[in-house]
Amino acid sequence: MASIATSAERAVVLQSHGLRSAAAAGSLGSSSSHVFSPLKVASLRAARTGSSSAKSNVTAVRASSDSEYRTGVKRNHNIGKLQAGYLFPEIARRRRAHLEKHPEAKIISLGIGDTTEPIPDVITAAMAKRAQGLSTPAGYSGYGAEQGEQALRAAICNTWYGKLGITEDEVFVSDGAKCDIARLQMMFGADVTMACQDPSYPAYVDTSVMMGQTGLYVPDTQQFGNMSYLRCSPENDFFPDLASAPRTDIIFFCSPNNPTGRAASRQQLQQLVDFARANGSIIVYDCAYAIYIEDDSPKSIYEIPGAHEVAIETGSFSKYAGFTGVRLGWSVVPAALRYADGHAVRADFNRVTCTCFNGASNVSQAGGLACLSPEGLEAMASLVSFYKANAAILKATFEALGFETHGGDNAPYVWVRFPGRSSWDVFAEILEKADIVTTPGSGFGPGGEGFVRASAFGSRANIEEAARRITKLYS
């Protein structure tokens, strides 16, 4: 709590800032009402008694004015554990540096998985109508249900989970899967153990670190302590050896996987569910790319018997309908999912949602509802087909050059192996020599070292030009 300083104490503080009067203080405030921190006021009051420690405190105040002001608040040491910046801002920084060095470069991005094609008219028309309605008394709406509008929850349930035993009150509409991952981590708290695929989407590990669930980063292994990394590589068909995996409370699992593009088979997901049930674990299943699956791989974890009691599923409209900027997603938390004490997980997630979130934009939700109309589903399928054709071009290009590739069939990503080479070195080579941004595999975990990810999100002209440049570089 702040304290009110006396006039004599204010004078000392003003002098410590190199000011002679309250009038000269400017932003420090009026001489009659300025509020100072308790530590500073206590130090000044102690100074009048001749305390040597108080003198040192006053000196510290003066020293800080000579350089930079610092609060007395300690930094969250868990965030301090993180290594460098988040992967994609770091890639953007290196892209900017390349452009500063080569301002004439025409960079093509195959890096961050950001959609590029326009949102279909049938979807934007619904959003425009909803937005226009907000300017009328009849169409205006303010705060909505934190869990999402009932019509959209029902549409998500009927479209994606109609025959899977999920009810609409188990569906929570959100502003995207990434945000839901953070809210789920808040719900789980610091006193849980975590496992995730290696390689995997960086948000799983980074939010675990921020929450205090992990130990320190170990440079030799490129892993955080107290976190189980489930290696997924070509050698094990991109599915971890669960027989040797330790028991953890939470297991993050994404299928089709980002970055490898590999979708888990029905048999593999049954193994995962059985493993979770045997160990009393909860699976957080990320299905952000399920719409890209073209074979008989499951599109939802709830296609697997027993999953309702051990799994949460997160989904997103980002890569389905180009909603990376619109922001709309969902999570499914079954009523049957319970903690060790029998408390419903859904009740806790509802509590977190209502506390930290005021609900997705009503305009975005109108777009989501349009996505799930017959015309919207057809339009999304067309978008997905476009990006999958891009992926096929990239995959064929790398394979023609003799590279080992994975993904690109059930996902918009192509996972390319560069044996014996550093992922960041390959990233730099492709950027420097071909003006193409990719994503270094090691940014997704130590299991991604020696790979780069090429994203199929781009115009057809850019994808074809990228293919020509890559062919020229590695021929």
Coordinates of C-alpha atoms in Angstrom, one line a residue:
M1 CA 0.0 0.0 0.0
A2 CA 1.2 3.5 -0.8
S3 CA 2.1 6.0 2.0
I4 CA 1.7 9.8 2.2
A5 CA 5.0 11.6 2.8
T6 CA 5.3 14.7 5.0
S7 CA 6.5 17.9 3.4
A8 CA 10.0 17.4 4.7
E9 CA 10.1 13.9 3.3
R10 CA 8.8 15.1 0.0
A11 CA 11.6 17.7 -0.1
V12 CA 14.2 15.0 0.3
V13 CA 12.7 12.9 -2.5
L14 CA 12.5 16.0 -4.8
Q15 CA 16.2 16.7 -4.1
S16 CA 17.1 13.1 -4.8
H17 CA 15.6 13.6 -8.2
G18 CA 17.6 16.8 -8.8
L19 CA 14.5 19.0 -8.2
R20 CA 14.4 22.0 -5.9
S21 CA 10.7 22.5 -5.5
A22 CA 7.3 20.9 -6.0
A23 CA 6.7 23.3 -8.9
A24 CA 9.8 21.8 -10.6
A25 CA 8.7 18.3 -9.9
G26 CA 6.3 18.2 -12.8
S27 CA 5.2 14.6 -13.1
L28 CA 6.1 13.9 -9.5
G29 CA 2.8 15.5 -8.5
S30 CA 1.6 18.2 -6.2
S31 CA 3.5 19.1 -3.1
S32 CA 0.5 18.5 -0.9
S33 CA -0.7 15.1 -2.1
H34 CA 2.1 13.1 -3.8
V35 CA 2.0 9.4 -3.0
F36 CA 5.3 7.5 -2.5
S37 CA 6.1 3.9 -2.1
P38 CA 6.1 2.6 1.5
L39 CA 9.8 1.6 1.2
K40 CA 10.9 5.1 0.2
V41 CA 8.8 6.8 2.9
A42 CA 10.1 4.4 5.5
S43 CA 13.6 5.1 4.4
L44 CA 13.2 8.8 4.6
R45 CA 11.6 8.7 8.0
A46 CA 14.3 6.5 9.3
A47 CA 16.9 8.9 7.8
R48 CA 15.8 11.5 10.3
T49 CA 16.8 9.2 13.2
G50 CA 20.3 8.9 11.8
S51 CA 20.0 5.3 10.7
S52 CA 22.9 4.2 8.5
S53 CA 20.7 1.7 6.6
A54 CA 18.3 4.5 5.8
K55 CA 21.2 6.6 4.5
S56 CA 22.1 3.8 2.1
N57 CA 18.5 3.5 1.0
V58 CA 18.4 7.2 0.2
T59 CA 21.6 6.8 -1.7
A60 CA 20.1 4.0 -3.7
V61 CA 17.2 6.3 -4.6
R62 CA 19.6 9.0 -5.8
A63 CA 21.7 6.4 -7.7
S64 CA 18.6 5.2 -9.5
S65 CA 17.8 8.7 -10.7
D66 CA 21.2 8.8 -12.4
S67 CA 20.5 5.7 -14.6
E68 CA 17.1 4.1 -14.7
Y69 CA 14.2 3.9 -12.3
R70 CA 13.5 0.4 -10.9
T71 CA 10.5 -0.8 -8.9
G72 CA 10.9 -3.0 -5.8
V73 CA 9.0 -5.9 -7.5
K74 CA 10.9 -9.1 -8.2
R75 CA 10.6 -10.6 -11.7
N76 CA 8.7 -13.8 -12.1
H77 CA 11.6 -16.2 -12.0
N78 CA 9.7 -18.8 -14.0
I79 CA 9.6 -16.4 -17.0
G80 CA 13.3 -15.9 -16.4
K81 CA 13.8 -19.6 -17.2
L82 CA 12.7 -19.2 -20.8
Q83 CA 15.4 -19.3 -23.4
A84 CA 15.6 -16.2 -25.7
G85 CA 12.3 -15.0 -27.2
Y86 CA 9.2 -16.9 -28.4
L87 CA 10.1 -18.8 -31.7
F88 CA 8.0 -16.8 -34.2
P89 CA 8.9 -13.3 -33.0
E90 CA 12.6 -14.4 -33.2
I91 CA 12.0 -15.5 -36.8
A92 CA 10.4 -12.1 -37.6
R93 CA 13.4 -10.3 -36.0
R94 CA 15.8 -12.2 -38.3
R95 CA 13.6 -11.5 -41.3
R96 CA 13.7 -7.8 -40.5
A97 CA 17.5 -7.9 -40.1
H98 CA 17.8 -9.6 -43.5
L99 CA 15.7 -6.9 -45.1
E100 CA 17.8 -4.2 -43.5
K101 CA 20.9 -5.8 -45.0
H102 CA 19.2 -6.5 -48.4
P103 CA 16.4 -4.0 -48.8
E104 CA 15.8 -5.1 -52.4
A105 CA 15.0 -8.7 -51.4
K106 CA 11.6 -10.1 -52.2
I107 CA 11.1 -12.4 -49.3
I108 CA 8.6 -15.3 -49.5
S109 CA 7.4 -16.6 -46.2
L110 CA 7.1 -20.3 -45.6
G111 CA 7.6 -19.7 -41.9
I112 CA 4.9 -18.9 -39.4
G113 CA 1.7 -20.7 -40.3
D114 CA -0.4 -17.7 -41.1
T115 CA -3.2 -18.0 -43.6
T116 CA -3.0 -15.8 -46.7
E117 CA -6.2 -16.4 -48.7
P118 CA -9.3 -14.2 -48.2
I119 CA -12.1 -15.5 -45.9
P120 CA -15.0 -16.8 -48.1
D121 CA -17.8 -14.3 -48.7
V122 CA -20.5 -16.4 -47.1
I123 CA -18.6 -16.1 -43.8
T124 CA -17.6 -12.4 -44.0
A125 CA -21.1 -11.5 -45.0
A126 CA -22.5 -13.0 -41.8
M127 CA -19.9 -11.0 -39.8
A128 CA -20.7 -7.8 -41.6
K129 CA -24.4 -8.3 -41.0
R130 CA -23.8 -8.9 -37.3
A131 CA -21.5 -5.9 -37.1
Q132 CA -24.0 -3.6 -38.9
G133 CA -26.7 -4.9 -36.5
L134 CA -24.8 -3.5 -33.6
S135 CA -25.6 0.0 -34.8
T136 CA -29.3 -0.7 -34.4
P137 CA -31.4 -1.0 -31.1
A138 CA -32.7 -4.4 -32.2
G139 CA -29.3 -5.8 -33.2
Y140 CA -27.2 -4.4 -30.4
S141 CA -25.7 -6.8 -27.8
G142 CA -23.1 -6.3 -25.2
Y143 CA -21.5 -8.9 -22.9
G144 CA -22.4 -12.4 -23.9
A145 CA -22.1 -15.7 -22.2
E146 CA -18.4 -16.4 -21.4
Q147 CA -18.8 -20.0 -22.7
G148 CA -20.0 -18.7 -26.1
E149 CA -23.4 -18.2 -27.7
Q150 CA -25.6 -21.2 -27.4
A151 CA -26.2 -21.4 -31.2
L152 CA -22.5 -21.7 -32.0
R153 CA -21.9 -24.2 -29.2
A154 CA -24.7 -26.3 -30.6
A155 CA -23.3 -26.0 -34.1
I156 CA -19.8 -27.0 -33.1
C157 CA -21.2 -29.9 -31.2
N158 CA -23.4 -31.1 -34.0
T159 CA -20.8 -30.6 -36.8
W160 CA -17.7 -32.0 -35.2
Y161 CA -19.0 -34.2 -32.4
G162 CA -22.5 -35.3 -33.5
K163 CA -21.9 -39.0 -33.1
L164 CA -19.1 -38.8 -30.4
G165 CA -21.2 -38.4 -27.3
I166 CA -20.3 -34.7 -26.7
T167 CA -23.1 -32.3 -25.6
E168 CA -23.2 -28.6 -26.3
D169 CA -22.7 -27.6 -22.6
E170 CA -19.3 -29.4 -22.8
V171 CA -18.2 -27.0 -25.5
F172 CA -16.5 -23.7 -24.6
V173 CA -16.1 -21.1 -27.4
S174 CA -13.0 -19.0 -27.1
D175 CA -10.7 -16.5 -28.9
G176 CA -8.4 -19.3 -30.2
A177 CA -6.8 -22.6 -29.1
K178 CA -3.5 -20.8 -28.0
C179 CA -5.5 -18.7 -25.5
D180 CA -7.3 -21.8 -24.3
I181 CA -3.9 -23.5 -23.7
A182 CA -2.9 -20.7 -21.4
R183 CA -6.3 -20.8 -19.5
L184 CA -6.0 -24.6 -19.1
Q185 CA -2.5 -24.1 -17.7
M186 CA -3.9 -21.6 -15.2
M187 CA -6.5 -24.1 -14.2
F188 CA -3.9 -26.9 -13.8
G189 CA -1.6 -24.7 -11.7
A190 CA 2.0 -25.1 -10.8
D191 CA 1.8 -28.4 -8.9
V192 CA 1.4 -30.8 -11.9
T193 CA 3.8 -32.7 -14.1
M194 CA 3.8 -32.2 -17.8
A195 CA 4.6 -34.2 -21.0
C196 CA 4.5 -33.1 -24.6
Q197 CA 5.5 -34.4 -28.0
D198 CA 9.0 -33.6 -29.1
P199 CA 8.9 -31.7 -31.5
S200 CA 5.7 -29.8 -30.8
Y201 CA 4.0 -26.4 -30.8
P202 CA 6.2 -24.2 -28.5
A203 CA 3.3 -22.8 -26.5
Y204 CA 2.9 -26.1 -24.6
V205 CA 6.4 -26.0 -23.1
D206 CA 6.6 -22.3 -22.7
T207 CA 3.3 -22.0 -20.8
S208 CA 4.4 -24.9 -18.6
V209 CA 7.6 -23.0 -17.8
M210 CA 5.8 -19.8 -17.1
M211 CA 3.4 -21.6 -14.7
G212 CA 6.3 -23.0 -12.7
Q213 CA 5.7 -26.6 -13.6
T214 CA 9.3 -27.2 -14.8
G215 CA 12.8 -27.0 -13.6
L216 CA 15.6 -25.1 -15.1
Y217 CA 16.7 -25.3 -18.7
V218 CA 19.5 -27.8 -19.3
P219 CA 21.7 -26.7 -22.2
D220 CA 23.2 -30.1 -22.8
T221 CA 19.8 -31.7 -23.5
Q222 CA 18.0 -28.6 -24.6
Q223 CA 15.2 -29.5 -22.3
F224 CA 13.6 -28.1 -19.1
G225 CA 13.9 -30.2 -16.0
N226 CA 10.8 -31.9 -14.6
M227 CA 9.2 -32.0 -18.1
S228 CA 8.8 -35.2 -20.1
Y229 CA 9.7 -34.9 -23.8
L230 CA 8.0 -37.6 -25.8
R231 CA 10.3 -38.0 -28.8
C232 CA 8.4 -38.3 -32.1
S233 CA 10.7 -39.0 -35.1
P234 CA 10.7 -40.9 -38.4
E235 CA 12.4 -43.8 -36.6
N236 CA 9.4 -44.4 -34.3
D237 CA 6.7 -43.4 -36.9
F238 CA 6.3 -40.1 -35.1
F239 CA 4.6 -41.7 -32.1
P240 CA 6.4 -41.9 -28.7
D241 CA 7.4 -45.1 -27.0
L242 CA 4.9 -45.0 -24.2
A243 CA 6.3 -48.2 -22.6
S244 CA 9.3 -46.2 -21.5
A245 CA 7.5 -42.9 -20.9
P246 CA 7.2 -41.7 -17.3
R247 CA 3.8 -41.0 -15.7
T248 CA 2.8 -37.3 -15.8
D249 CA -0.4 -35.5 -14.8
I250 CA -0.9 -33.8 -18.1
I251 CA 0.0 -34.9 -21.7
F252 CA -0.1 -32.4 -24.5
F253 CA -0.7 -34.1 -27.8
C254 CA -1.4 -32.5 -31.3
S255 CA -2.7 -34.4 -34.3
P256 CA -2.0 -33.7 -37.1
N257 CA 1.2 -32.6 -35.4
N258 CA 2.6 -29.2 -35.7
P259 CA 5.4 -29.1 -37.0
T260 CA 5.8 -32.6 -38.4
G261 CA 2.5 -32.7 -40.2
R262 CA 1.9 -36.4 -39.2
A263 CA -1.5 -37.5 -38.1
A264 CA -1.7 -40.2 -35.4
S265 CA -3.5 -43.4 -36.4
R266 CA -6.5 -44.9 -34.6
Q267 CA -4.3 -47.6 -33.1
Q268 CA -1.7 -45.0 -31.8
L269 CA -4.4 -42.8 -30.2
Q270 CA -5.9 -45.9 -28.5
Q271 CA -2.5 -46.5 -27.0
L272 CA -2.3 -42.9 -25.8
V273 CA -5.8 -43.1 -24.2
D274 CA -5.0 -46.4 -22.6
F275 CA -1.7 -45.0 -21.3
A276 CA -3.6 -42.0 -19.8
R277 CA -6.2 -44.2 -18.2
A278 CA -3.6 -46.5 -16.7
N279 CA -1.7 -43.6 -15.2
G280 CA -4.6 -41.4 -14.2
S281 CA -3.4 -38.6 -16.6
I282 CA -5.3 -35.9 -18.5
I283 CA -4.6 -35.5 -22.3
V284 CA -4.9 -32.0 -23.8
Y285 CA -5.5 -32.9 -27.4
D286 CA -5.0 -30.1 -30.0
C287 CA -7.0 -30.8 -33.2
A288 CA -6.2 -27.4 -34.8
Y289 CA -5.5 -29.1 -38.2
A290 CA -8.0 -32.0 -38.1
I291 CA -9.9 -30.6 -41.1
Y292 CA -6.8 -31.4 -43.2
I293 CA -6.9 -35.1 -42.6
E294 CA -7.8 -37.0 -45.7
D295 CA -7.2 -40.6 -44.7
D296 CA -8.9 -42.6 -41.9
S297 CA -6.9 -41.1 -39.1
P298 CA -9.2 -39.8 -36.2
K299 CA -10.1 -36.2 -36.4
S300 CA -11.1 -36.1 -32.7
I301 CA -9.7 -37.8 -29.6
Y302 CA -13.3 -38.7 -28.7
E303 CA -13.4 -41.2 -31.6
I304 CA -11.3 -43.3 -29.2
P305 CA -13.1 -45.4 -26.6
G306 CA -12.4 -44.2 -23.1
A307 CA -11.2 -40.7 -24.1
H308 CA -14.2 -38.9 -22.5
E309 CA -12.8 -39.7 -19.0
V310 CA -9.2 -38.6 -19.7
A311 CA -9.1 -35.9 -22.5
I312 CA -9.8 -32.2 -23.2
E313 CA -9.8 -31.2 -26.8
T314 CA -9.0 -27.8 -28.2
G315 CA -9.9 -26.6 -31.7
S316 CA -9.6 -23.5 -33.8
F317 CA -11.1 -21.8 -36.9
S318 CA -7.8 -20.2 -37.7
K319 CA -6.6 -22.7 -40.3
Y320 CA -10.1 -23.8 -41.2
A321 CA -11.4 -20.5 -42.4
G322 CA -8.6 -18.0 -42.3
F323 CA -9.5 -16.8 -38.8
T324 CA -5.9 -16.1 -37.7
G325 CA -6.8 -12.5 -37.3
V326 CA -10.5 -12.9 -36.5
R327 CA -9.7 -15.1 -33.5
L328 CA -12.2 -17.9 -32.7
G329 CA -11.7 -21.4 -31.3
W330 CA -13.2 -23.8 -28.8
S331 CA -12.4 -26.4 -26.2
V332 CA -14.3 -29.5 -25.2
V333 CA -14.3 -30.5 -21.5
P334 CA -16.4 -33.6 -21.0
A335 CA -18.6 -33.9 -17.9
A336 CA -17.0 -37.3 -17.3
L337 CA -13.5 -35.9 -16.8
R338 CA -12.8 -35.6 -13.1
Y339 CA -9.9 -34.9 -10.8
A340 CA -8.5 -37.4 -8.3
D341 CA -10.9 -36.0 -5.6
G342 CA -13.9 -36.5 -7.9
H343 CA -14.4 -32.8 -8.7
A344 CA -15.5 -32.0 -12.3
V345 CA -12.7 -30.5 -14.4
R346 CA -15.4 -28.8 -16.5
A347 CA -16.5 -26.8 -13.4
D348 CA -13.0 -25.5 -12.8
F349 CA -12.5 -24.6 -16.5
N350 CA -15.9 -22.8 -16.4
R351 CA -14.7 -20.9 -13.3
V352 CA -11.4 -19.9 -15.0
T353 CA -13.2 -18.9 -18.2
C354 CA -15.8 -16.7 -16.4
T355 CA -13.0 -15.0 -14.3
C356 CA -10.5 -14.4 -17.1
F357 CA -12.6 -14.1 -20.2
N358 CA -15.6 -12.1 -21.3
G359 CA -16.4 -14.3 -24.2
A360 CA -15.4 -14.3 -27.9
S361 CA -16.4 -11.4 -30.0
N362 CA -20.0 -11.5 -31.1
V363 CA -18.9 -10.6 -34.6
S364 CA -16.4 -13.5 -34.7
Q365 CA -19.0 -15.9 -33.4
A366 CA -21.4 -14.9 -36.2
G367 CA -18.6 -15.8 -38.6
G368 CA -18.1 -19.1 -36.8
L369 CA -21.8 -19.9 -37.1
A370 CA -21.6 -19.2 -40.9
C371 CA -18.5 -21.4 -41.2
L372 CA -20.6 -24.3 -40.0
S373 CA -23.5 -23.7 -42.4
P374 CA -23.6 -26.0 -45.4
E375 CA -22.3 -23.2 -47.6
G376 CA -19.6 -22.4 -45.0
L377 CA -18.4 -25.9 -44.7
E378 CA -18.1 -26.1 -48.5
A379 CA -16.1 -22.9 -48.6
M380 CA -13.8 -24.1 -45.9
A381 CA -13.2 -27.3 -47.7
S382 CA -12.2 -25.3 -50.8
L383 CA -9.7 -23.2 -48.8
V384 CA -8.2 -26.4 -47.2
S385 CA -7.9 -28.0 -50.7
F386 CA -6.0 -24.9 -51.9
Y387 CA -3.5 -25.0 -49.1
K388 CA -3.0 -28.8 -49.5
A389 CA -2.2 -28.3 -53.1
N390 CA 0.4 -25.8 -52.1
A391 CA 1.8 -28.4 -49.6
A392 CA 2.0 -31.0 -52.4
I393 CA 4.0 -28.6 -54.6
L394 CA 6.5 -28.0 -51.7
K395 CA 6.7 -31.7 -50.8
A396 CA 7.3 -32.7 -54.5
T397 CA 10.0 -30.0 -54.8
F398 CA 12.0 -31.2 -51.8
E399 CA 11.6 -34.8 -52.7
A400 CA 12.8 -34.2 -56.3
L401 CA 16.0 -32.8 -54.8
G402 CA 16.5 -35.9 -52.8
F403 CA 15.4 -34.7 -49.4
E404 CA 13.6 -36.8 -46.9
T405 CA 10.2 -35.2 -46.3
H406 CA 7.2 -35.9 -44.0
G407 CA 3.8 -34.3 -43.6
G408 CA 2.1 -32.4 -46.4
D409 CA -0.7 -34.9 -46.8
N410 CA -2.8 -34.5 -43.7
A411 CA -1.5 -31.1 -42.7
P412 CA -0.4 -27.8 -44.3
Y413 CA 3.2 -28.3 -43.3
V414 CA 6.1 -30.2 -44.9
W415 CA 8.8 -31.4 -42.5
V416 CA 12.2 -31.6 -44.3
R417 CA 15.3 -33.4 -43.0
F418 CA 18.8 -31.9 -43.4
P419 CA 21.0 -34.7 -41.9
G420 CA 23.9 -33.5 -39.8
R421 CA 23.1 -29.9 -40.0
S422 CA 21.8 -27.3 -37.5
S423 CA 18.2 -26.2 -38.1
W424 CA 19.1 -22.6 -37.6
D425 CA 22.0 -22.9 -40.0
V426 CA 19.7 -24.2 -42.7
F427 CA 17.1 -21.5 -41.9
A428 CA 19.9 -18.9 -42.3
E429 CA 21.1 -20.5 -45.6
I430 CA 17.7 -20.5 -47.2
L431 CA 17.0 -17.0 -46.1
E432 CA 20.3 -15.6 -47.1
K433 CA 20.6 -17.4 -50.5
A434 CA 16.9 -17.7 -51.6
D435 CA 15.1 -14.9 -49.7
I436 CA 12.8 -17.5 -48.2
V437 CA 11.7 -17.7 -44.5
T438 CA 11.2 -21.2 -43.1
T439 CA 11.0 -22.4 -39.5
P440 CA 13.9 -24.1 -37.9
G441 CA 12.9 -27.5 -36.5
S442 CA 14.9 -27.1 -33.3
G443 CA 12.5 -24.2 -32.4
F444 CA 9.9 -26.9 -31.7
G445 CA 12.1 -28.8 -29.3
P446 CA 15.3 -30.8 -29.4
G447 CA 13.6 -33.5 -31.5
G448 CA 13.3 -31.0 -34.3
E449 CA 17.0 -30.5 -34.7
G450 CA 18.2 -31.2 -38.3
F451 CA 14.8 -30.4 -39.8
V452 CA 13.0 -27.3 -41.1
R453 CA 9.3 -26.8 -41.5
A454 CA 7.9 -25.3 -44.7
S455 CA 4.4 -23.9 -44.4
A456 CA 2.0 -24.2 -47.3
F457 CA 0.1 -21.0 -46.4
G458 CA 0.8 -18.6 -49.2
S459 CA -0.5 -17.5 -52.6
R460 CA 0.0 -20.0 -55.4
A461 CA 2.4 -17.7 -57.2
N462 CA 4.6 -17.4 -54.1
I463 CA 4.6 -21.1 -53.5
E464 CA 5.6 -21.8 -57.1
E465 CA 8.3 -19.1 -56.9
A466 CA 9.6 -20.6 -53.7
A467 CA 9.8 -24.0 -55.3
R468 CA 11.9 -22.5 -58.1
R469 CA 14.2 -20.8 -55.7
I470 CA 14.6 -23.9 -53.6
T471 CA 15.3 -26.0 -56.7
K472 CA 18.0 -23.5 -57.8
L473 CA 19.6 -23.4 -54.3
Y474 CA 19.9 -27.2 -53.9
S475 CA 20.3 -28.5 -57.4

